[in-house]
mmCIF file of C-alpha atoms (C1' of nucleotides) in Angstrom:
data_model
loop_
_atom_site.group_PDB
_atom_site.id
_atom_site.type_symbol
_atom_site.label_atom_id
_atom_site.label_comp_id
_atom_site.label_asym_id
_atom_site.label_seq_id
_atom_site.Cartn_x
_atom_site.Cartn_y
_atom_site.Cartn_z
ATOM 1 C CA MET A 1 23.616 47.388 88.187
ATOM 2 C CA SER A 2 24.939 44.184 86.733
ATOM 3 C CA GLY A 3 22.400 42.538 84.496
ATOM 4 C CA THR A 4 25.684 41.185 83.190
ATOM 5 C CA GLU A 5 24.919 37.557 83.828
ATOM 6 C CA PRO A 6 28.268 35.824 83.978
ATOM 7 C CA VAL A 7 28.711 33.547 81.002
ATOM 8 C CA ARG A 8 27.693 29.942 81.602
ATOM 9 C CA ARG A 9 29.259 27.378 79.362
ATOM 10 C CA THR A 10 27.368 24.355 78.167
ATOM 11 C CA THR A 11 29.008 21.319 79.677
ATOM 12 C CA ARG A 12 28.008 17.697 80.006
ATOM 13 C CA GLN A 13 27.669 18.163 83.758
ATOM 14 C CA ARG A 14 25.433 21.199 83.534
ATOM 15 C CA SER A 15 23.172 19.481 81.040
ATOM 16 C CA ALA A 16 22.991 16.370 83.188
ATOM 17 C CA VAL A 17 21.893 18.344 86.249
ATOM 18 C CA LEU A 18 19.271 20.174 84.221
ATOM 19 C CA ALA A 19 18.032 16.882 82.783
ATOM 20 C CA VAL A 20 17.481 15.481 86.264
ATOM 21 C CA LEU A 21 15.719 18.630 87.379
ATOM 22 C CA ASP A 22 13.443 18.507 84.372
ATOM 23 C CA ASP A 23 12.534 14.887 85.027
ATOM 24 C CA LEU A 24 11.801 15.334 88.713
ATOM 25 C CA GLU A 25 8.623 17.028 89.737
ATOM 26 C CA GLN A 26 9.479 17.242 93.403
ATOM 27 C CA PHE A 27 11.802 19.248 95.570
ATOM 28 C CA ARG A 28 15.034 17.328 95.947
ATOM 29 C CA SER A 29 18.202 17.887 97.911
ATOM 30 C CA ALA A 30 21.540 18.388 96.228
ATOM 31 C CA GLN A 31 22.666 15.058 97.618
ATOM 32 C CA GLU A 32 19.657 13.284 96.130
ATOM 33 C CA ILE A 33 20.244 14.882 92.763
ATOM 34 C CA HIS A 34 23.848 13.780 92.918
ATOM 35 C CA THR A 35 22.797 10.217 93.729
ATOM 36 C CA GLU A 36 20.332 10.210 90.860
ATOM 37 C CA LEU A 37 23.067 11.339 88.489
ATOM 38 C CA VAL A 38 25.280 8.488 89.609
ATOM 39 C CA ARG A 39 22.408 6.026 89.189
ATOM 40 C CA ARG A 40 21.966 7.230 85.627
ATOM 41 C CA GLY A 41 25.602 6.528 85.008
ATOM 42 C CA ASP A 42 25.973 10.206 84.214
ATOM 43 C CA SER A 43 28.114 10.899 87.216
ATOM 44 C CA VAL A 44 28.911 14.452 88.215
ATOM 45 C CA GLY A 45 31.114 15.569 91.084
ATOM 46 C CA LEU A 46 29.262 16.624 94.206
ATOM 47 C CA SER A 47 30.974 20.007 94.245
ATOM 48 C CA THR A 48 29.798 20.576 90.715
ATOM 49 C CA VAL A 49 26.239 19.687 91.592
ATOM 50 C CA TYR A 50 26.272 22.299 94.342
ATOM 51 C CA ARG A 51 27.938 24.863 92.114
ATOM 52 C CA THR A 52 25.513 24.270 89.280
ATOM 53 C CA LEU A 53 22.477 24.457 91.528
ATOM 54 C CA SER A 54 23.708 27.717 93.043
ATOM 55 C CA ALA A 55 24.156 29.163 89.575
ATOM 56 C CA LEU A 56 20.673 28.067 88.553
ATOM 57 C CA VAL A 57 19.212 29.657 91.658
ATOM 58 C CA ALA A 58 21.107 32.859 90.987
ATOM 59 C CA ASP A 59 19.688 32.887 87.467
ATOM 60 C CA ASP A 60 16.189 32.279 88.853
ATOM 61 C CA ASP A 61 15.915 29.036 86.938
ATOM 62 C CA VAL A 62 15.407 26.958 90.068
ATOM 63 C CA ASP A 63 13.429 27.448 93.269
ATOM 64 C CA THR A 64 14.722 26.542 96.698
ATOM 65 C CA LEU A 65 13.046 25.479 99.867
ATOM 66 C CA LEU A 66 14.460 25.071 103.356
ATOM 67 C CA ARG A 67 13.365 21.902 105.078
ATOM 68 C CA ASP A 68 12.770 21.803 108.825
ATOM 69 C CA ASP A 69 16.156 20.218 109.393
ATOM 70 C CA GLY A 70 17.897 22.980 107.472
ATOM 71 C CA GLU A 71 18.641 21.035 104.317
ATOM 72 C CA THR A 72 18.085 22.930 101.084
ATOM 73 C CA LEU A 73 15.786 21.477 98.442
ATOM 74 C CA TYR A 74 15.763 22.375 94.773
ATOM 75 C CA ARG A 75 13.101 22.224 92.082
ATOM 76 C CA ARG A 76 12.558 23.535 88.598
ATOM 77 C CA CYS A 77 9.459 25.722 88.720
ATOM 78 C CA HIS A 78 7.072 26.704 85.986
ATOM 79 C CA GLY A 79 5.606 29.954 87.232
ATOM 80 C CA GLU A 80 7.634 32.936 86.134
ATOM 81 C CA THR A 81 6.547 35.093 89.007
ATOM 82 C CA HIS A 82 6.900 34.915 92.755
ATOM 83 C CA HIS A 83 4.850 32.074 94.214
ATOM 84 C CA HIS A 84 4.663 29.674 97.124
ATOM 85 C CA HIS A 85 4.508 25.914 97.525
ATOM 86 C CA LEU A 86 2.205 23.340 98.985
ATOM 87 C CA VAL A 87 4.488 20.385 99.597
ATOM 88 C CA CYS A 88 3.728 16.810 100.646
ATOM 89 C CA ARG A 89 5.884 15.828 103.581
ATOM 90 C CA SER A 90 6.161 12.177 102.561
ATOM 91 C CA CYS A 91 6.470 12.133 98.775
ATOM 92 C CA GLY A 92 7.496 15.707 98.032
ATOM 93 C CA ALA A 93 4.706 16.296 95.521
ATOM 94 C CA THR A 94 4.420 20.027 95.024
ATOM 95 C CA VAL A 95 1.681 22.417 94.030
ATOM 96 C CA GLU A 96 2.621 25.952 93.097
ATOM 97 C CA VAL A 97 0.237 28.461 94.624
ATOM 98 C CA ASP A 98 -0.291 32.186 94.518
ATOM 99 C CA GLY A 99 -0.965 34.245 97.595
ATOM 100 C CA PRO A 100 -1.499 37.813 96.452
ATOM 101 C CA ALA A 101 -3.374 38.665 99.643
ATOM 102 C CA VAL A 102 -0.497 37.421 101.732
ATOM 103 C CA GLU A 103 2.011 39.519 99.844
ATOM 104 C CA THR A 104 0.137 42.750 100.387
ATOM 105 C CA TRP A 105 -0.656 41.854 103.976
ATOM 106 C CA ALA A 106 3.013 41.226 104.714
ATOM 107 C CA ASP A 107 4.120 44.438 103.036
ATOM 108 C CA ARG A 108 1.518 46.569 104.790
ATOM 109 C CA LEU A 109 2.319 45.025 108.134
ATOM 110 C CA ALA A 110 6.016 45.614 107.687
ATOM 111 C CA ALA A 111 5.415 49.206 106.648
ATOM 112 C CA GLU A 112 3.261 49.817 109.727
ATOM 113 C CA HIS A 113 6.182 48.790 111.881
ATOM 114 C CA GLY A 114 8.649 50.934 109.979
ATOM 115 C CA PHE A 115 10.393 48.116 108.129
ATOM 116 C CA ASP A 116 11.563 48.384 104.534
ATOM 117 C CA GLU A 117 13.311 46.068 102.074
ATOM 118 C CA VAL A 118 10.748 43.482 102.985
ATOM 119 C CA SER A 119 10.818 39.874 101.896
ATOM 120 C CA HIS A 120 9.091 36.836 103.244
ATOM 121 C CA THR A 121 9.048 33.080 103.196
ATOM 122 C CA LEU A 122 5.855 31.072 103.154
ATOM 123 C CA GLU A 123 5.600 27.362 102.579
ATOM 124 C CA ILE A 124 2.780 25.009 103.356
ATOM 125 C CA PHE A 125 3.436 21.404 104.295
ATOM 126 C CA GLY A 126 0.957 18.568 104.490
ATOM 127 C CA ARG A 127 0.225 15.041 103.346
ATOM 128 C CA CYS A 128 -1.179 14.556 99.885
ATOM 129 C CA GLU A 129 -4.032 12.243 98.935
ATOM 130 C CA LYS A 130 -1.793 9.499 97.591
ATOM 131 C CA CYS A 131 0.185 9.353 100.813
ATOM 132 C CA ARG A 132 -2.783 8.745 103.108
ATOM 133 C CA VAL A 133 -2.503 5.422 104.909
ATOM 134 C CA MET B 1 -1.219 10.182 123.691
ATOM 135 C CA SER B 2 1.407 11.353 126.069
ATOM 136 C CA GLY B 3 0.557 14.619 127.749
ATOM 137 C CA THR B 4 3.028 13.082 130.143
ATOM 138 C CA GLU B 5 5.637 15.779 129.835
ATOM 139 C CA PRO B 6 8.874 14.218 130.965
ATOM 140 C CA VAL B 7 10.009 15.781 134.202
ATOM 141 C CA ARG B 8 12.506 18.611 133.803
ATOM 142 C CA ARG B 9 14.783 19.129 136.731
ATOM 143 C CA THR B 10 15.946 22.542 137.777
ATOM 144 C CA THR B 11 19.661 22.746 137.232
ATOM 145 C CA ARG B 12 22.152 25.584 137.160
ATOM 146 C CA GLN B 13 22.626 25.048 133.439
ATOM 147 C CA ARG B 14 18.935 25.125 132.613
ATOM 148 C CA SER B 15 18.453 28.299 134.619
ATOM 149 C CA ALA B 16 21.442 29.924 132.963
ATOM 150 C CA VAL B 17 20.088 29.232 129.484
ATOM 151 C CA LEU B 18 16.680 30.573 130.452
ATOM 152 C CA ALA B 19 18.278 33.670 131.951
ATOM 153 C CA VAL B 20 20.054 34.447 128.700
ATOM 154 C CA LEU B 21 16.881 33.880 126.700
ATOM 155 C CA ASP B 22 14.966 36.204 128.980
ATOM 156 C CA ASP B 23 17.551 38.946 128.614
ATOM 157 C CA LEU B 24 17.770 38.764 124.855
ATOM 158 C CA GLU B 25 14.944 40.181 122.800
ATOM 159 C CA GLN B 26 16.214 38.845 119.482
ATOM 160 C CA PHE B 27 16.462 35.518 117.771
ATOM 161 C CA ARG B 28 19.825 33.985 118.550
ATOM 162 C CA SER B 29 21.611 30.839 117.447
ATOM 163 C CA ALA B 30 22.536 28.086 119.876
ATOM 164 C CA GLN B 31 26.191 28.915 119.325
ATOM 165 C CA GLU B 32 25.611 32.575 120.185
ATOM 166 C CA ILE B 33 23.742 31.639 123.325
ATOM 167 C CA HIS B 34 26.586 29.354 124.303
ATOM 168 C CA THR B 35 29.098 32.138 123.733
ATOM 169 C CA GLU B 36 27.023 34.534 125.813
ATOM 170 C CA LEU B 37 26.930 32.013 128.651
ATOM 171 C CA VAL B 38 30.705 31.722 128.583
ATOM 172 C CA ARG B 39 31.051 35.507 128.554
ATOM 173 C CA ARG B 40 28.889 35.682 131.653
ATOM 174 C CA GLY B 41 31.200 33.235 133.324
ATOM 175 C CA ASP B 42 28.225 30.950 133.651
ATOM 176 C CA SER B 43 29.619 28.370 131.286
ATOM 177 C CA VAL B 44 27.452 25.525 130.060
ATOM 178 C CA GLY B 45 28.494 22.708 127.762
ATOM 179 C CA LEU B 46 27.527 23.141 124.135
ATOM 180 C CA SER B 47 25.688 19.811 124.063
ATOM 181 C CA THR B 48 23.670 20.927 127.038
ATOM 182 C CA VAL B 49 22.751 24.192 125.361
ATOM 183 C CA TYR B 50 21.395 22.276 122.388
ATOM 184 C CA ARG B 51 19.617 19.771 124.581
ATOM 185 C CA THR B 52 18.049 22.458 126.731
ATOM 186 C CA LEU B 53 16.901 24.478 123.748
ATOM 187 C CA SER B 54 15.327 21.395 122.174
ATOM 188 C CA ALA B 55 13.486 20.680 125.399
ATOM 189 C CA LEU B 56 12.251 24.258 125.606
ATOM 190 C CA VAL B 57 11.029 24.092 122.026
ATOM 191 C CA ALA B 58 9.279 20.795 122.729
ATOM 192 C CA ASP B 59 7.574 22.417 125.709
ATOM 193 C CA ASP B 60 6.555 25.397 123.541
ATOM 194 C CA ASP B 61 8.518 27.745 125.733
ATOM 195 C CA VAL B 62 10.743 28.907 122.928
ATOM 196 C CA ASP B 63 10.157 29.741 119.276
ATOM 197 C CA THR B 64 12.483 28.780 116.482
ATOM 198 C CA LEU B 65 13.269 30.307 113.153
ATOM 199 C CA LEU B 66 15.292 28.921 110.267
ATOM 200 C CA ARG B 67 17.711 31.405 108.770
ATOM 201 C CA ASP B 68 18.460 31.403 105.044
ATOM 202 C CA ASP B 69 21.704 29.546 105.638
ATOM 203 C CA GLY B 70 19.898 26.810 107.548
ATOM 204 C CA GLU B 71 21.040 27.782 111.025
ATOM 205 C CA THR B 72 18.351 27.565 113.682
ATOM 206 C CA LEU B 73 17.590 30.628 115.792
ATOM 207 C CA TYR B 74 15.856 30.624 119.170
ATOM 208 C CA ARG B 75 13.833 33.214 121.054
ATOM 209 C CA ARG B 76 11.571 33.350 124.049
ATOM 210 C CA CYS B 77 8.164 34.489 122.850
ATOM 211 C CA HIS B 78 5.340 36.155 124.713
ATOM 212 C CA GLY B 79 2.290 35.186 122.721
ATOM 213 C CA GLU B 80 0.744 31.965 123.954
ATOM 214 C CA THR B 81 -0.786 31.091 120.627
ATOM 215 C CA HIS B 82 0.562 30.413 117.168
ATOM 216 C CA HIS B 83 2.006 33.531 115.600
ATOM 217 C CA HIS B 84 4.570 34.740 113.082
ATOM 218 C CA HIS B 85 7.531 37.096 113.140
ATOM 219 C CA LEU B 86 8.626 40.271 111.483
ATOM 220 C CA VAL B 87 12.377 40.195 111.869
ATOM 221 C CA CYS B 88 15.013 42.834 111.148
ATOM 222 C CA ARG B 89 17.757 41.367 109.023
ATOM 223 C CA SER B 90 20.502 43.508 110.521
ATOM 224 C CA CYS B 91 19.750 43.754 114.232
ATOM 225 C CA GLY B 92 17.356 40.873 114.734
ATOM 226 C CA ALA B 93 14.671 43.017 116.363
ATOM 227 C CA THR B 94 11.457 41.046 116.277
ATOM 228 C CA VAL B 95 7.775 41.896 116.207
ATOM 229 C CA GLU B 96 5.283 39.148 116.877
ATOM 230 C CA VAL B 97 2.362 39.281 114.483
ATOM 231 C CA ASP B 98 -0.874 37.456 113.957
ATOM 232 C CA GLY B 99 -2.085 36.323 110.586
ATOM 233 C CA PRO B 100 -5.473 34.713 111.075
ATOM 234 C CA ALA B 101 -6.385 35.224 107.423
ATOM 235 C CA VAL B 102 -3.230 33.468 106.323
ATOM 236 C CA GLU B 103 -3.952 30.478 108.522
ATOM 237 C CA THR B 104 -7.395 29.892 107.097
ATOM 238 C CA TRP B 105 -6.206 30.597 103.574
ATOM 239 C CA ALA B 106 -3.452 28.013 103.918
ATOM 240 C CA ASP B 107 -5.771 25.410 105.397
ATOM 241 C CA ARG B 108 -8.461 25.912 102.780
ATOM 242 C CA LEU B 109 -5.932 25.808 99.967
ATOM 243 C CA ALA B 110 -4.407 22.603 101.292
ATOM 244 C CA ALA B 111 -7.843 21.013 101.656
ATOM 245 C CA GLU B 112 -8.746 21.929 98.090
ATOM 246 C CA HIS B 113 -5.726 20.000 96.899
ATOM 247 C CA GLY B 114 -6.489 17.006 99.065
ATOM 248 C CA PHE B 115 -3.779 17.602 101.649
ATOM 249 C CA ASP B 116 -4.251 16.981 105.374
ATOM 250 C CA GLU B 117 -2.081 17.334 108.465
ATOM 251 C CA VAL B 118 -1.299 20.804 107.283
ATOM 252 C CA SER B 119 1.301 23.089 108.801
ATOM 253 C CA HIS B 120 3.048 26.126 107.447
ATOM 254 C CA THR B 121 5.951 28.434 107.951
ATOM 255 C CA LEU B 122 5.717 32.163 107.438
ATOM 256 C CA GLU B 123 8.327 34.689 108.395
ATOM 257 C CA ILE B 124 8.770 38.248 107.245
ATOM 258 C CA PHE B 125 12.206 39.802 106.981
ATOM 259 C CA GLY B 126 13.060 43.442 106.524
ATOM 260 C CA ARG B 127 15.109 46.328 107.872
ATOM 261 C CA CYS B 128 13.783 48.143 110.896
ATOM 262 C CA GLU B 129 13.732 51.904 111.382
ATOM 263 C CA LYS B 130 16.795 51.995 113.593
ATOM 264 C CA CYS B 131 18.852 50.133 111.040
ATOM 265 C CA ARG B 132 18.223 52.542 108.172
ATOM 266 C CA VAL B 133 21.453 54.131 106.967
ATOM 267 C "C1'" DG C 1 45.378 22.882 65.727
ATOM 268 C "C1'" DG C 2 46.283 25.798 69.748
ATOM 269 C "C1'" DC C 3 44.862 29.521 73.548
ATOM 270 C "C1'" DT C 4 42.806 30.711 77.532
ATOM 271 C "C1'" DA C 5 39.539 31.542 80.778
ATOM 272 C "C1'" DG C 6 35.622 29.080 82.620
ATOM 273 C "C1'" DT C 7 34.798 24.501 84.639
ATOM 274 C "C1'" DT C 8 35.516 20.219 86.959
ATOM 275 C "C1'" DG C 9 36.323 16.883 90.855
ATOM 276 C "C1'" DA C 10 38.733 14.443 94.572
ATOM 277 C "C1'" DG C 11 39.512 15.393 98.844
ATOM 278 C "C1'" DA C 12 40.214 18.506 102.679
ATOM 279 C "C1'" DA C 13 38.035 21.939 105.492
ATOM 280 C "C1'" DT C 14 34.211 24.113 107.790
ATOM 281 C "C1'" DG C 15 30.503 24.534 110.870
ATOM 282 C "C1'" DA C 16 26.220 23.331 112.954
ATOM 283 C "C1'" DT C 17 24.172 19.726 115.216
ATOM 284 C "C1'" DT C 18 23.840 15.097 117.379
ATOM 285 C "C1'" DG C 19 25.626 10.906 119.701
ATOM 286 C "C1'" DT C 20 28.448 8.634 123.458
ATOM 287 C "C1'" DC C 21 28.997 7.443 128.051
ATOM 288 C "C1'" DA C 22 31.163 7.829 132.428
ATOM 289 C "C1'" DA C 23 30.950 11.170 136.109
ATOM 290 C "C1'" DT C 24 27.876 14.134 138.543
ATOM 291 C "C1'" DC C 25 23.753 16.177 140.494
ATOM 292 C "C1'" DC C 26 18.699 16.828 141.786
ATOM 293 C "C1'" DC C 27 15.169 15.377 144.730
ATOM 294 C "C1'" DG C 28 11.805 12.429 146.958
ATOM 295 C "C1'" DG C 29 11.933 9.230 150.524
ATOM 296 C "C1'" DT C 30 13.848 8.221 155.029
ATOM 297 C "C1'" DA D 1 20.750 15.847 157.048
ATOM 298 C "C1'" DC D 2 21.562 11.370 154.447
ATOM 299 C "C1'" DC D 3 20.678 8.054 150.552
ATOM 300 C "C1'" DG D 4 19.878 6.055 146.105
ATOM 301 C "C1'" DG D 5 18.849 6.057 141.543
ATOM 302 C "C1'" DG D 6 17.380 8.060 137.566
ATOM 303 C "C1'" DA D 7 17.890 12.504 135.133
ATOM 304 C "C1'" DT D 8 21.482 15.559 133.602
ATOM 305 C "C1'" DT D 9 25.910 17.065 132.241
ATOM 306 C "C1'" DG D 10 30.079 17.771 129.312
ATOM 307 C "C1'" DA D 11 34.317 16.694 126.866
ATOM 308 C "C1'" DC D 12 34.912 14.696 122.740
ATOM 309 C "C1'" DA D 13 33.902 12.018 118.741
ATOM 310 C "C1'" DA D 14 30.880 11.468 114.949
ATOM 311 C "C1'" DT D 15 27.695 12.956 111.375
ATOM 312 C "C1'" DC D 16 26.217 15.548 107.572
ATOM 313 C "C1'" DA D 17 25.421 19.206 104.409
ATOM 314 C "C1'" DT D 18 27.905 22.499 102.218
ATOM 315 C "C1'" DT D 19 32.074 25.121 100.807
ATOM 316 C "C1'" DC D 20 36.916 25.515 99.638
ATOM 317 C "C1'" DT D 21 41.294 24.305 97.184
ATOM 318 C "C1'" DC D 22 43.808 23.816 93.256
ATOM 319 C "C1'" DA D 23 45.735 21.144 89.658
ATOM 320 C "C1'" DA D 24 43.885 19.006 85.576
ATOM 321 C "C1'" DC D 25 40.560 19.550 81.955
ATOM 322 C "C1'" DT D 26 37.630 21.581 78.172
ATOM 323 C "C1'" DA D 27 34.305 24.624 75.618
ATOM 324 C "C1'" DG D 28 34.328 28.162 72.536
ATOM 325 C "C1'" DC D 29 36.969 31.190 69.679
ATOM 326 C "C1'" DC D 30 41.161 32.485 66.565
#
DNA sequence: GGCTAGTTGAGAATGATTGTCAATCCCGGT
DNA sequence: ACCGGGATTGACAATCATTCTCAACTAGCC
């Protein structure tokens, strides 16, 4: 079903958002990305930032992360496959990690309890070396 | 530091919120809990619902869960210790699960990358038996 | 150069959550 | 039972991220 990715035109705004994402290594909120665009003098409407990010997520070009306060963070990821993140709470530095054992554990557990269509979220937060006092 | 839990008085409102939490087996949003209170004719101000839930979370009497859309869900849990949840996406039925291997894996991984003050979030979503078509 | 459907953006709307602050209530002391 | 004061409440405003609206704009194609 589908596979018919809706056509995405190449616009100045879309390119600008992608440029910011490519430059930033950390997870950033839509608001922060918008601010960065303004700072660069390459201003893009806030609505457009949200729309573009949603499209990128739908196309699996960007990863998302839900912060404790419910705000959504975005980041361009390198790994093609499913992976998790080890994120620094202060600076946002991110390490992509695999957790094959966790995946199978979660699936088996769910199956044992009669659940199907299983998915899971797993993120690790901490403080990286550079952010120690 | 601290240990001095601020005193919590016993009020009608606090009891009402706890009563609802005890009756419900699933994760529920603050808004839903507020609505349920009104339905019971045991109305409590929305601010108070939020305040009470925050206090309960601070006292480790209630567990929270962040839904995909960023809304916070609350539930009274039985396990004393740290645990995770297997939650049904349609009906909210919840199974409390342990994941000792995951804990150590996460901690070791974080340490290897020079992170400290590590915490993590892990929730499993699926569709329970009763909710199959 | 035009056509047209996808795209944009300013601002309004939504919805959860938090802040304000005067009125009210719990509870230990009396 | 009666006080007094600090904890608690609640109606409402304020905040904040995110989504919606819709007229104006533009990329890609003839």
